[in-house]
Coordinates of C-alpha atoms in Angstrom, one line a residue:
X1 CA -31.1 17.2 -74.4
X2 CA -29.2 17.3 -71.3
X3 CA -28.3 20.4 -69.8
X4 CA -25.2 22.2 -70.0
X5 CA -22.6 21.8 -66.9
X6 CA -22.0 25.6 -65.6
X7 CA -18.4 26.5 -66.0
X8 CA -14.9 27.3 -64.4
X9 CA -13.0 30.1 -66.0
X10 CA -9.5 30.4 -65.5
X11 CA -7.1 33.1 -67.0
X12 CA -3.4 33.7 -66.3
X13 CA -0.8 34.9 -68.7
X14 CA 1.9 32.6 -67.7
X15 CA 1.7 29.5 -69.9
X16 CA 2.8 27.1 -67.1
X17 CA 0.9 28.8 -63.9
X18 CA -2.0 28.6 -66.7
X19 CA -1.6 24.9 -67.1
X20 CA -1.0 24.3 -63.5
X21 CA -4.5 25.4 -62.5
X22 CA -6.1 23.9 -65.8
X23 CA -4.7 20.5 -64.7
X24 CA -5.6 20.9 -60.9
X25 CA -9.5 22.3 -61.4
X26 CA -10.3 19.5 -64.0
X27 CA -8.5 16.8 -61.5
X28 CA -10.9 18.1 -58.8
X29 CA -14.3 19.6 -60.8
X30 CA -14.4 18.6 -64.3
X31 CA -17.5 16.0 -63.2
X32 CA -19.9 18.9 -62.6
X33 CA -18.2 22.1 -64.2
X34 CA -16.9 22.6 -67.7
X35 CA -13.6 24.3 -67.3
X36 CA -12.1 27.3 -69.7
X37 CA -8.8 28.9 -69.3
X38 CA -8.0 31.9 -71.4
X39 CA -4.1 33.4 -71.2
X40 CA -4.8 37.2 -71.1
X41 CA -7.1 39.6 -69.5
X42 CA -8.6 41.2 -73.1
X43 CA -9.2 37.6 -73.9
X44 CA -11.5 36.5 -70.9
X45 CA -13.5 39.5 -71.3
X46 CA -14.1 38.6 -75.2
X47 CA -14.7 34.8 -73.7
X48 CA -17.3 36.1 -70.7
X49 CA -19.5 38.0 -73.2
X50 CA -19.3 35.4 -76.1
X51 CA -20.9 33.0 -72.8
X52 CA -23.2 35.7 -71.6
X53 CA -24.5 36.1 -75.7
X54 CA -24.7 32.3 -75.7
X55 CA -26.5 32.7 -72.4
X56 CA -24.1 29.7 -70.8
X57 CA -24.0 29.5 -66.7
X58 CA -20.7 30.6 -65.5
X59 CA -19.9 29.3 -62.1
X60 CA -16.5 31.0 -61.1
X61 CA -13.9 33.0 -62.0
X62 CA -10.3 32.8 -61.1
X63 CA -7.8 35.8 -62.4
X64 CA -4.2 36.4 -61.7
X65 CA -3.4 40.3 -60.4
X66 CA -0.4 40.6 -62.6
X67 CA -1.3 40.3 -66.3
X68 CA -0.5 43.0 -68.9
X69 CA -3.5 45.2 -70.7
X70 CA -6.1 44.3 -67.8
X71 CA -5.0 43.4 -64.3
X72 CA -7.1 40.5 -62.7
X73 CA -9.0 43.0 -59.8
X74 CA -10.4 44.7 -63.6
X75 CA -11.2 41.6 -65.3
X76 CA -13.1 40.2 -62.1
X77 CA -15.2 43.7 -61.6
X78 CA -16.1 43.4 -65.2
X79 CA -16.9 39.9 -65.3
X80 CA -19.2 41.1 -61.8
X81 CA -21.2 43.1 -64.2
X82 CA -21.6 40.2 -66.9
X83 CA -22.5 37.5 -64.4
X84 CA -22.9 39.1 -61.1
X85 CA -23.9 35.5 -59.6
X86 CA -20.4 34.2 -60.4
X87 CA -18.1 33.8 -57.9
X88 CA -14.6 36.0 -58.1
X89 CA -11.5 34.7 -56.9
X90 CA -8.1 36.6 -57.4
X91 CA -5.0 34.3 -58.0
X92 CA -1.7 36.4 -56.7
X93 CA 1.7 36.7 -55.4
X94 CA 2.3 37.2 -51.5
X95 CA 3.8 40.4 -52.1
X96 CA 0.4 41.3 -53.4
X97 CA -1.6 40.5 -50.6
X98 CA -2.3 43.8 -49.1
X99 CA -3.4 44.8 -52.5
X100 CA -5.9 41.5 -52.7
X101 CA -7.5 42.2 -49.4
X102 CA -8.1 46.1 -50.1
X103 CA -9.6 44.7 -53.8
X104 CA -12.2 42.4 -52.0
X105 CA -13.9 45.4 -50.2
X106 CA -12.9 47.7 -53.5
X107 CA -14.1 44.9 -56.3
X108 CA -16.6 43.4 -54.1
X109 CA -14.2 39.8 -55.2
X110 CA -14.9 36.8 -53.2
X111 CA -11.6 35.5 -52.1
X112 CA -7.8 35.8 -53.4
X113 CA -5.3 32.6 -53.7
X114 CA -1.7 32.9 -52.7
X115 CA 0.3 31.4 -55.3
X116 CA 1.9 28.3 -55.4
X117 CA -1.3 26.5 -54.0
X118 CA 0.2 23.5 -53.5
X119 CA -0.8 21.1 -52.1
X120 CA -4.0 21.6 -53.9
X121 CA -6.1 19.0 -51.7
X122 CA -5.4 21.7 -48.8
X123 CA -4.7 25.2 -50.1
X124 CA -7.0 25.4 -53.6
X125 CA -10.0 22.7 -53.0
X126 CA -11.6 23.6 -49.9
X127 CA -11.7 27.3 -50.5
X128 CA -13.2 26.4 -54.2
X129 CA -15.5 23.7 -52.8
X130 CA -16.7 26.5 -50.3
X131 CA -17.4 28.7 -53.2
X132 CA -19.1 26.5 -55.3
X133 CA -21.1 25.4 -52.8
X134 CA -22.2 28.9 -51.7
X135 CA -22.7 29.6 -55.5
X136 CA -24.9 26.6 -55.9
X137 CA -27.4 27.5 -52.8
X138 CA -28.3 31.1 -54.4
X139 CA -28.1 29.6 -58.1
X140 CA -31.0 29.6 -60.4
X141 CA -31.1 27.7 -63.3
X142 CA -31.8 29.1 -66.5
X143 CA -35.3 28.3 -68.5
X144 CA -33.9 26.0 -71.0
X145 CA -36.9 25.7 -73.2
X146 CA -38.7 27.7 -75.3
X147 CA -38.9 31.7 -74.6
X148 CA -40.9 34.4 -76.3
X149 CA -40.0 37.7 -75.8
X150 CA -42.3 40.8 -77.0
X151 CA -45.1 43.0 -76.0
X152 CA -48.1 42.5 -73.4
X153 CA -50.4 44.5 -75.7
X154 CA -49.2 43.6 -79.5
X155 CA -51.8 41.5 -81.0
X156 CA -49.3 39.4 -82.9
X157 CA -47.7 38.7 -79.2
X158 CA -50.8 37.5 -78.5
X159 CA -51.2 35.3 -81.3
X160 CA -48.5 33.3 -80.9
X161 CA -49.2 32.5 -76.8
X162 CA -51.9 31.3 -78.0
X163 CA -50.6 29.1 -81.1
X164 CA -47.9 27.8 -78.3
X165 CA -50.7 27.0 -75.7
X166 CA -52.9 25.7 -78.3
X167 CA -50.4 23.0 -79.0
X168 CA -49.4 22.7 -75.3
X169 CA -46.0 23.9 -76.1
X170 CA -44.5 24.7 -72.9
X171 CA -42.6 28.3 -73.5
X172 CA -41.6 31.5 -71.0
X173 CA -42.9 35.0 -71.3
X174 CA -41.1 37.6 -71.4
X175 CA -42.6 41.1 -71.0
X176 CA -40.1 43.8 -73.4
X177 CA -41.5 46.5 -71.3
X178 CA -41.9 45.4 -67.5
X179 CA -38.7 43.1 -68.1
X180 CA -35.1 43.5 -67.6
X181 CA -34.0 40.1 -69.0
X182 CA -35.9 40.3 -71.6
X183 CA -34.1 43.3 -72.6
X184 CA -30.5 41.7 -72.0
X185 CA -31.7 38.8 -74.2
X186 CA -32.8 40.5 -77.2
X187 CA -29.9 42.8 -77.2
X188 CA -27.3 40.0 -76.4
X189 CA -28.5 38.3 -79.3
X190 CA -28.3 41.4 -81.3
X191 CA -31.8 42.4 -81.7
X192 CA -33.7 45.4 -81.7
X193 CA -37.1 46.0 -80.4
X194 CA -38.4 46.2 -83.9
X195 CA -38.1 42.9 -84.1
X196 CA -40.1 41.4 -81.4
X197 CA -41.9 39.2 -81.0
X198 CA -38.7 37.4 -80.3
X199 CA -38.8 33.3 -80.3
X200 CA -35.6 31.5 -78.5
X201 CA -35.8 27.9 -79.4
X202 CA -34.3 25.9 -77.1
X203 CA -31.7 24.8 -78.9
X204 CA -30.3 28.5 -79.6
X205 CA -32.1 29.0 -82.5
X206 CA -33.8 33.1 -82.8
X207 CA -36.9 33.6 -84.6
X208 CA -37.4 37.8 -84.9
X209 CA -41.1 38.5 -85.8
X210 CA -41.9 34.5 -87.1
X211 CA -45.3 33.6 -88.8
X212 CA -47.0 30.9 -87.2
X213 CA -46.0 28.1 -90.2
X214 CA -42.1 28.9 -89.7
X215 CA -42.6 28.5 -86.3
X216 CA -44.4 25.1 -86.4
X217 CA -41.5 24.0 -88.3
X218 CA -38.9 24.9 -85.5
X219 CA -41.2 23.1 -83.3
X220 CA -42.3 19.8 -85.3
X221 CA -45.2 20.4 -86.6
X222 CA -45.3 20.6 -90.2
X223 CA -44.8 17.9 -92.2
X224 CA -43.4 18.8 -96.0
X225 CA -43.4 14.8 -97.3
X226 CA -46.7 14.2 -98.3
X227 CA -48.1 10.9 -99.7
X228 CA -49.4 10.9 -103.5
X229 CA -52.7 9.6 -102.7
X230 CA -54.4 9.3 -99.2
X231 CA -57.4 7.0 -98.7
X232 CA -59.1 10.3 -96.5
X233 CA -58.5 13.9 -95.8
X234 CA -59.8 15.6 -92.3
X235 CA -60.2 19.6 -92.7
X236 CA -59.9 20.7 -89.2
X237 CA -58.5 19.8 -86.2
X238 CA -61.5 20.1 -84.0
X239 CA -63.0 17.2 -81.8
X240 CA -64.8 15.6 -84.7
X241 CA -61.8 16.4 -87.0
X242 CA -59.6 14.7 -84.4
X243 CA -62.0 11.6 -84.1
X244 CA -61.5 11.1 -87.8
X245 CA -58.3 11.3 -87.5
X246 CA -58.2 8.6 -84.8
X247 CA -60.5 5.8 -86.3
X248 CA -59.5 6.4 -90.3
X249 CA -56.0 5.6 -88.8
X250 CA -57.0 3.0 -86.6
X251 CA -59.0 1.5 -89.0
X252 CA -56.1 1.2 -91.6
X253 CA -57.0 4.3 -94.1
X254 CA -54.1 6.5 -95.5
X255 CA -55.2 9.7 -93.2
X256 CA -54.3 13.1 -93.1
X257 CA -55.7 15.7 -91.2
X258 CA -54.9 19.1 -91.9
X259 CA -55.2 22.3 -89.4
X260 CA -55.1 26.1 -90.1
X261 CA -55.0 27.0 -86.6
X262 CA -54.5 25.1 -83.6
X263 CA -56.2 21.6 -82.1
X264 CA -59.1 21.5 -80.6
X265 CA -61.2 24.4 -82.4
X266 CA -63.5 26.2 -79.9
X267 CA -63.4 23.4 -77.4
X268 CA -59.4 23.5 -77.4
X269 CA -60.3 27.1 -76.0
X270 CA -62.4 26.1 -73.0
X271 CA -60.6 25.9 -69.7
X272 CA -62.6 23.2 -68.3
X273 CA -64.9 20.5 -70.1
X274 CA -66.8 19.1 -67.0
X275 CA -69.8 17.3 -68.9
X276 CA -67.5 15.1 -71.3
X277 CA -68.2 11.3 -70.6
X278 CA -65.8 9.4 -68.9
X279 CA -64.3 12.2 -67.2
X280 CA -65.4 12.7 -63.8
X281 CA -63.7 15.8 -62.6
X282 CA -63.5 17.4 -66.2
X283 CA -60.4 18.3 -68.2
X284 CA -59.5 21.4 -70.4
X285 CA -60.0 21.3 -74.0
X286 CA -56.5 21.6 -74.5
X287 CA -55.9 18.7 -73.1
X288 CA -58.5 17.2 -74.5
X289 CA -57.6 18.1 -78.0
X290 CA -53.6 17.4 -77.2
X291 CA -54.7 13.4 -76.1
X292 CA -56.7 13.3 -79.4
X293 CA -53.7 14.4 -81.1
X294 CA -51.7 11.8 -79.4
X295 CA -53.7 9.1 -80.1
X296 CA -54.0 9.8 -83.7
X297 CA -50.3 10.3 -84.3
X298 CA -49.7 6.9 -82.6
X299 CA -51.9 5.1 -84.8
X300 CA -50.8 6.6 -87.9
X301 CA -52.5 9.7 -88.9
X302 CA -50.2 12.6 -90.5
X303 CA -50.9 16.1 -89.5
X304 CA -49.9 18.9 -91.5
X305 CA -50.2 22.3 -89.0
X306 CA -50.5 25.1 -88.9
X307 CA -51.5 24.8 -93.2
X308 CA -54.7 26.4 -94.5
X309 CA -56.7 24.7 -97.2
X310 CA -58.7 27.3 -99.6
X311 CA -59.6 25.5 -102.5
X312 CA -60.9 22.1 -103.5
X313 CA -62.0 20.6 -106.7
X314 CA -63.0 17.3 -108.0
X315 CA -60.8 15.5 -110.8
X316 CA -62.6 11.9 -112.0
X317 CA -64.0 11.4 -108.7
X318 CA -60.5 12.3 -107.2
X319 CA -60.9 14.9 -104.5
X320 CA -57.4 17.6 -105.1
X321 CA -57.1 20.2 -102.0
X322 CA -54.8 23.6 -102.6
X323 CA -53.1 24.8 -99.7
X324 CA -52.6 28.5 -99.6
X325 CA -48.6 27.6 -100.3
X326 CA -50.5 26.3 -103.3
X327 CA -49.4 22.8 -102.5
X328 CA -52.1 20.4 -103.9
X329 CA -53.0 17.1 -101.9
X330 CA -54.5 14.2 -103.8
X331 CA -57.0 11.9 -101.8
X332 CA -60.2 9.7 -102.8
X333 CA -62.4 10.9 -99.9
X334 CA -62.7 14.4 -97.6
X335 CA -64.3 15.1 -94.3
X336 CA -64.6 18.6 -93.6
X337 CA -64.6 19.5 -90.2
X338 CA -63.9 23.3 -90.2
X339 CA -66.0 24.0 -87.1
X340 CA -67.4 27.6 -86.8
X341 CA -65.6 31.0 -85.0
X342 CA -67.0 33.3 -83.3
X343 CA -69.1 36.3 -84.6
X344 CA -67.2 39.9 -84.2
X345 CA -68.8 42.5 -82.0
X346 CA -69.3 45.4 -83.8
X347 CA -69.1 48.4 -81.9
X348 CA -66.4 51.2 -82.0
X349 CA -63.0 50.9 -81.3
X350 CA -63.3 46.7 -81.2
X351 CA -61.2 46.5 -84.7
X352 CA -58.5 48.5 -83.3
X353 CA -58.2 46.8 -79.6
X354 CA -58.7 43.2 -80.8
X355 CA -55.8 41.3 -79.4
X356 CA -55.0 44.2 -77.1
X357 CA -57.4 43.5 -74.2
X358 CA -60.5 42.4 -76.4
X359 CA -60.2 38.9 -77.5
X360 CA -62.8 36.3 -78.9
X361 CA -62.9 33.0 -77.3
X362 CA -61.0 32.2 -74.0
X363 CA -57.7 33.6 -74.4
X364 CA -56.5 31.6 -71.9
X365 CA -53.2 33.0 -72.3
X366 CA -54.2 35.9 -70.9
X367 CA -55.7 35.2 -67.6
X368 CA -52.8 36.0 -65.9
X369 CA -52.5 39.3 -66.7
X370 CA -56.0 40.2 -65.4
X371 CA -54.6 39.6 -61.6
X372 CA -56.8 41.6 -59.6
X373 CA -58.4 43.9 -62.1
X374 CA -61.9 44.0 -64.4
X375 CA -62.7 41.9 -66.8
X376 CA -65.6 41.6 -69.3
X377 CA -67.4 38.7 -71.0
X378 CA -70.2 39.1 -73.2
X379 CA -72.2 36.0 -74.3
X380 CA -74.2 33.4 -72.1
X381 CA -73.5 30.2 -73.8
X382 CA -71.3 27.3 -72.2
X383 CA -67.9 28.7 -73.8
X384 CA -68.8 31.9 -71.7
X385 CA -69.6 30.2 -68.5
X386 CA -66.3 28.0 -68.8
X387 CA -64.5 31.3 -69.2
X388 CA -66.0 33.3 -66.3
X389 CA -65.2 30.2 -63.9
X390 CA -61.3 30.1 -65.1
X391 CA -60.9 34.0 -65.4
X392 CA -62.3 34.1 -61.9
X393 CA -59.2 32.5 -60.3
X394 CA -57.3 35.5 -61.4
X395 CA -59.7 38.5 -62.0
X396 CA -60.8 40.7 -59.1
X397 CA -64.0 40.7 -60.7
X398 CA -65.8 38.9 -63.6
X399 CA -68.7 40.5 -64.9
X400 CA -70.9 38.9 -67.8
X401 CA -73.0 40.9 -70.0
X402 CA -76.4 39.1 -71.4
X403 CA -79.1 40.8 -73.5
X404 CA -81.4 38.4 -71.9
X405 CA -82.5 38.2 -68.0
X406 CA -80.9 35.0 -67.1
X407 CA -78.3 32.6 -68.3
X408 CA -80.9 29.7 -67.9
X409 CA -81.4 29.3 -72.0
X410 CA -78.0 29.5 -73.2
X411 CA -75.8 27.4 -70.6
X412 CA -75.8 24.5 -68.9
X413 CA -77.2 24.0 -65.3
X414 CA -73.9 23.1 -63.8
X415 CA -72.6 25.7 -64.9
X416 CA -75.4 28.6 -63.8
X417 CA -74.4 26.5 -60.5
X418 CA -70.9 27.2 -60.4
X419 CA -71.2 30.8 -61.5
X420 CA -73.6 31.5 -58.9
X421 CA -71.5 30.5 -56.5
X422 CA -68.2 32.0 -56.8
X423 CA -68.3 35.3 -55.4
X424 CA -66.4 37.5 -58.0
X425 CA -68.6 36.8 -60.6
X426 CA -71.7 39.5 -61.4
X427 CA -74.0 38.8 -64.1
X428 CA -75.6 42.0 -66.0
X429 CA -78.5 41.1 -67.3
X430 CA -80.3 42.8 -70.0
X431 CA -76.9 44.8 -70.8
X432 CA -74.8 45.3 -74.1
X433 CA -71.2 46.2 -74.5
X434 CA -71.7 49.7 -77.0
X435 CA -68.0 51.0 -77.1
X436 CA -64.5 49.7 -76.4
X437 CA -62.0 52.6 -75.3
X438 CA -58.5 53.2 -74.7
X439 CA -55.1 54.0 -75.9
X440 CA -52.8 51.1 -77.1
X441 CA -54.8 48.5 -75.3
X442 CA -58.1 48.6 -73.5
X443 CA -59.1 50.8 -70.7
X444 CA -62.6 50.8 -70.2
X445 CA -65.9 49.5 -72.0
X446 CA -69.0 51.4 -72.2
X447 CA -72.6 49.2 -71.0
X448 CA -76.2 50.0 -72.0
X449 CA -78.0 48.5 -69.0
X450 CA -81.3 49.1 -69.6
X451 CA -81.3 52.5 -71.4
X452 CA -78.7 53.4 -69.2
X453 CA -75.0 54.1 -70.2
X454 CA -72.2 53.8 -68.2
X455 CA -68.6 53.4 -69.1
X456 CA -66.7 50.7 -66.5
X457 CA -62.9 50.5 -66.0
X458 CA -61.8 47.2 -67.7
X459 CA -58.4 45.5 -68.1
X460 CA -59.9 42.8 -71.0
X461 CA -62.9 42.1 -73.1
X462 CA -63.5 38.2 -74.0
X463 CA -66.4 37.7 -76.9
X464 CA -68.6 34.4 -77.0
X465 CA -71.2 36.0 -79.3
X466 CA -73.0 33.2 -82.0
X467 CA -71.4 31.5 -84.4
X468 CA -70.6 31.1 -88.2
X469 CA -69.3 28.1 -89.9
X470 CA -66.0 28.6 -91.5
X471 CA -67.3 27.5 -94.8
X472 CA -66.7 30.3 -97.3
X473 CA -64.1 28.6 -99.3
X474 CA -65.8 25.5 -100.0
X475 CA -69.2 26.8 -100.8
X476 CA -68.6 26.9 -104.5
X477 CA -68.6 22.8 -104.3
X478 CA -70.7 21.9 -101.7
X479 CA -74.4 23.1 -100.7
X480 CA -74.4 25.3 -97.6
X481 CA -77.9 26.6 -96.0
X482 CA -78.6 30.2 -96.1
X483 CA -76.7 30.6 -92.9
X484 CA -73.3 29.1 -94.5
X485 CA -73.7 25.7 -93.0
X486 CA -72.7 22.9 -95.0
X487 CA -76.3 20.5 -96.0
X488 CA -76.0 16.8 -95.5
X489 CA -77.6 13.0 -96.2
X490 CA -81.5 13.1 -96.4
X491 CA -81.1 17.4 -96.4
X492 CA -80.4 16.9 -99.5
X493 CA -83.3 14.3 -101.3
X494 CA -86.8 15.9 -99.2
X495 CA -85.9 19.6 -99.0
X496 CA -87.1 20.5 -103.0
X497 CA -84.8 23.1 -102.7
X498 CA -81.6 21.1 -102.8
X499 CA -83.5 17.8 -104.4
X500 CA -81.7 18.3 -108.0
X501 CA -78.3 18.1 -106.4
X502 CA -77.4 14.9 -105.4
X503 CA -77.2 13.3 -109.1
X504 CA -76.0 9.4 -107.8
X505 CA -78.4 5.8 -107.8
X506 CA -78.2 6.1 -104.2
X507 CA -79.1 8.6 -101.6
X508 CA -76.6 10.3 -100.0
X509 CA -74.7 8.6 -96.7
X510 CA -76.0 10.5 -93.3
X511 CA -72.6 12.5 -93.5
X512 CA -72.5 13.2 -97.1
X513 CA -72.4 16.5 -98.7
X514 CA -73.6 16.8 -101.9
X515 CA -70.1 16.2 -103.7
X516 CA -70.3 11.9 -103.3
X517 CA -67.1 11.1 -101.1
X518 CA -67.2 14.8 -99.6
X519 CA -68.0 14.2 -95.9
X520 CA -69.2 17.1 -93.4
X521 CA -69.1 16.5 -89.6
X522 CA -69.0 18.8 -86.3
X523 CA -70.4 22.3 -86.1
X524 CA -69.9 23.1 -89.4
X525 CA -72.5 20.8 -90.5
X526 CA -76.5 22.1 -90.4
X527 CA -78.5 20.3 -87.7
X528 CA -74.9 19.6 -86.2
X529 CA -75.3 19.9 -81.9
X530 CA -72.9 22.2 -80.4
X531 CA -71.2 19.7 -78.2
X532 CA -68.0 18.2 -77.6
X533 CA -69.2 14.2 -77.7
X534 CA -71.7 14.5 -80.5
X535 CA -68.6 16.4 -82.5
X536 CA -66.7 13.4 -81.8
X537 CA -69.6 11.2 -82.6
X538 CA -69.8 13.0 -86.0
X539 CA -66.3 12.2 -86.6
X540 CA -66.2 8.3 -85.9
X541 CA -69.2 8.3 -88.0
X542 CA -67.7 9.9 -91.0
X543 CA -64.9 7.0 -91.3
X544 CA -67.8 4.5 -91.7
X545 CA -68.9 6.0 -94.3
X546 CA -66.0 6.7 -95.9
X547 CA -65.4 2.9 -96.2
X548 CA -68.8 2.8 -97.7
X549 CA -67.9 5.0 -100.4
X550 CA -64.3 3.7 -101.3
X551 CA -65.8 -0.2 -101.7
X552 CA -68.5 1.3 -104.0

């Protein structure tokens, strides 16, 4: 959409002096300016703050002195305090120009016009040209795209930066507290702070307070047309989710993936990916997860995000998923690819800070505000180190807390590498995080090092602590292990424990939950390896398999 041309008011009360400078500024500017004219002072002011509500660009302003109800010097000191970028010019009579001169210092107007100005090519253009020009030089455009107005510490804020990341969404924060704009927005679109968040959609539209699903709709995610029958159904948008996605489409299945949350799971959270084949100086998961994404949709797949599935059931071999919208999807096979989320730390005060300076995962939303202050990061997997490295170009310091004494059995060696040589990262070894404290967002975290407690300043608290397969809803069709992870292929025949329930000829496929045509790939599946290319593996896999079962 291309962007609005900044605009020209004129305003006079005298139909033909009106007409004259309509003709004469659209003969001379109507190729980069829009240009209004209005006949009476009342009326430009309603005009200016119906263009300040729609938050349109108003280039300059040009008044006559003499008008009835509100004299031009008024109108232009007003219109200062609406756009005070705008330039101000005064149209009036010689006998007024004593009165003109004493209103530039008084109004603070940019220039006055005698009237009759013509010829315009000598007494009107230059001085507008100059003007403009001037105007042009200090201007800044506008974001145009997508803004989000609300509070640094609300957790719901915080939720929706991150959906908008996770889908690499490009959008503007604005801070309701810290920021003045932000306060003329929401009240020029007549808003209170009780409802923010605030979404502007870049084409005008206002979302007060939106759930993540209306949201994806305003910015093309969800899809409502759904097909009756699909060949294959991916449950989660993770890597090996988003690998199904890519060769069930490529390889001519009806395929549909479907995503509660954002692409990428846990590896869309990591801010740099530096082991991933075929990728020399790394990329982020995001973008790792956003290229999958791509692919997939250009070969075919249909996404349906952000939906949640929480129930499925089997009808004649037919595989029927309910969404929580209680939408039902018909397809002959399923892969789930759920992934796993982090475990919660339990300690005090952790419930009631989450979102508000304690976060699980990377939060990579966030790492700006941590400029030069404390931050916290308990775990010592690869997830962790990724985080320490990105949070460390912002953070004054990075400090990660380990029950163990080194980071050598939980992270990959590049990684220790890295850490241990950027300066503004400590590790505390042999350290747990006991209490989170503070007001309406976090202050401080209290440590155990060692038998000895100490409470630390700390402006965020990331979590990477073990993980549990997001597997609850499904475990009434499928086997799980003990630990909630879903049991596939030979799992299934030699463990005696499970032997009775695979009832078909044939053993189970190598992907195959115990449900024939139920698929399991990624973290979520037991034995599963928690990395990015054997995720993606896992998912290309599936689709063979899936063909396997549909020409049975």
């Amino acid at each position: 959409m291309a962007a609005k041309k900044p605009i020209i008011l004129a305003v006079d009360d005298d139909p033909q002096v009106l007409a004259a400078i309509d003709r004469d500024l659209r003969s001379e500017f109507r190729k980069d300016y829009r240009i209004l004219r209005v006949n009476s002072g009342p009326g430009a002011l309603e005009t200016l703050r119906e263009l300040k509500a729609k938050e349109e660009t108003l280039a300059l302003v040009l008044a006559d002195q003499r008008m009835p109800d509100l004299e031009g010097v008024e109108l232009l000191a007003q219109a200062r305090e609406l756009f005070p970028e705008a330039k101000r010019v005064l149209l009036t009579a010689y006998a007024d120009t004593e009165a003109a001169i004493r209103a530039i210092n008084a109004a603070r107007l940019d220039y006055y016009l005698i009237k009759p100005w013509d010829p315009p090519e000598q007494l009107l253009y230059p001085t507008l040209h100059d003007l403009l020009d001037a105007w042009q030089v200090s201007h800044k455009p506008k974001y145009d795209g997508l803004r989000l107005i609300g509070f640094q510490w609300s957790p719901v804020s915080h939720e929706l930066k991150d959906f908008l990341s996770g889908y690499m969404v490009g959008y503007q924060w604005l801070d309701y507290e810290t920021n003045p704009e932000a306060k003329e927005l929401v009240a020029a679109k007549g808003y209170l702070s009780t409802d923010l968040p605030l979404v502007i959609c870049a084409d005008g539209t206002v979302l007060p307070n939106p759930d993540k699903a209306s949201l994806g709709n305003h910015i093309g995610l969800t899809r409502t047309e759904l097909q009756e029958m699909y060949d294959v159904v991916v449950v989660g948008a993770g890597p090996s989710g988003l690998a199904a996605a890519v060769y069930g489409a490529s390889e001519g299945l009806r395929t549909l993936i479907v995503e509660r949350q954002t692409p990428g799971g846990q590896a869309g959270s990591s801010s740099r990916i530096e082991n991933y084949l075929g990728f020399p100086t790394g990329l982020s998961g995001a973008e790792l997860a956003h290229r999958a994404w791509s692919q997939a949709t250009r070969l075919g797949a249909e996404f349906l995000a952000p939906q949640e599935v929480n129930k499925l059931c089997v009808q004649d071999g037919y595989k029927v998923l309910t969404l929580t919208d209680g939408t039902e999807i018909n397809t002959k096979a399923v892969i789930l690819t759920t992934g796993v989320s982090y475990r919660t730390l339990d300690v005090p005060g952790m419930d009631r800070l989450s979102g508000a300076g304690v976060y699980y995962g990377a939060a990579r939303t966030e790492a700006r505000s941590c400029d030069q202050q404390d931050v916290y990061i308990v775990g010592g997997g690869n997830s962790a180190g990724q985080a320490a490295m990105y949070l460390a170009s912002y953070a004054r310091k990075v400090f990660i807390v380990i029950r163990g004494a080194s980071l050598a059995a939980s992270m990959s060696a590049y990684l220790i590498e890295q850490i241990a040589q950027t300066p503004n990262i400590e590790i505390l070894p042999h350290a747990r995080v006991t209490e989170v404290c503070g007001g309406d967002h976090l202050e401080a975290v209290v440590l155990d090092n060692n038998g000895t407690t100490e409470k630390r300043d700390a402006r965020a608290l990331f979590v990477f602590i073990g993980a549990k397969p997001s597997t609850e809803w499904v475990a009434d069709q499928v086997l799980c292990d003990p630990k909630g992870f879903l049991l596939t292929g030979r799992d299934l025949v030699t463990d005696s424990r499970y032997a009775t329930s695979w009832k078909k000829d044939r053993e189970p496929f190598l992907l195959e939950t115990c449900v024939p045509g139920i698929f399991a790939a990624g973290d979520s599946r037991a034995g599963a390896m928690a990395r990015v290319a054997s995720a993606v593996g896992e998912g290309s896999m599936a689709i063979k398999f899936v063909h396997q079962y549909l020409d049975e």
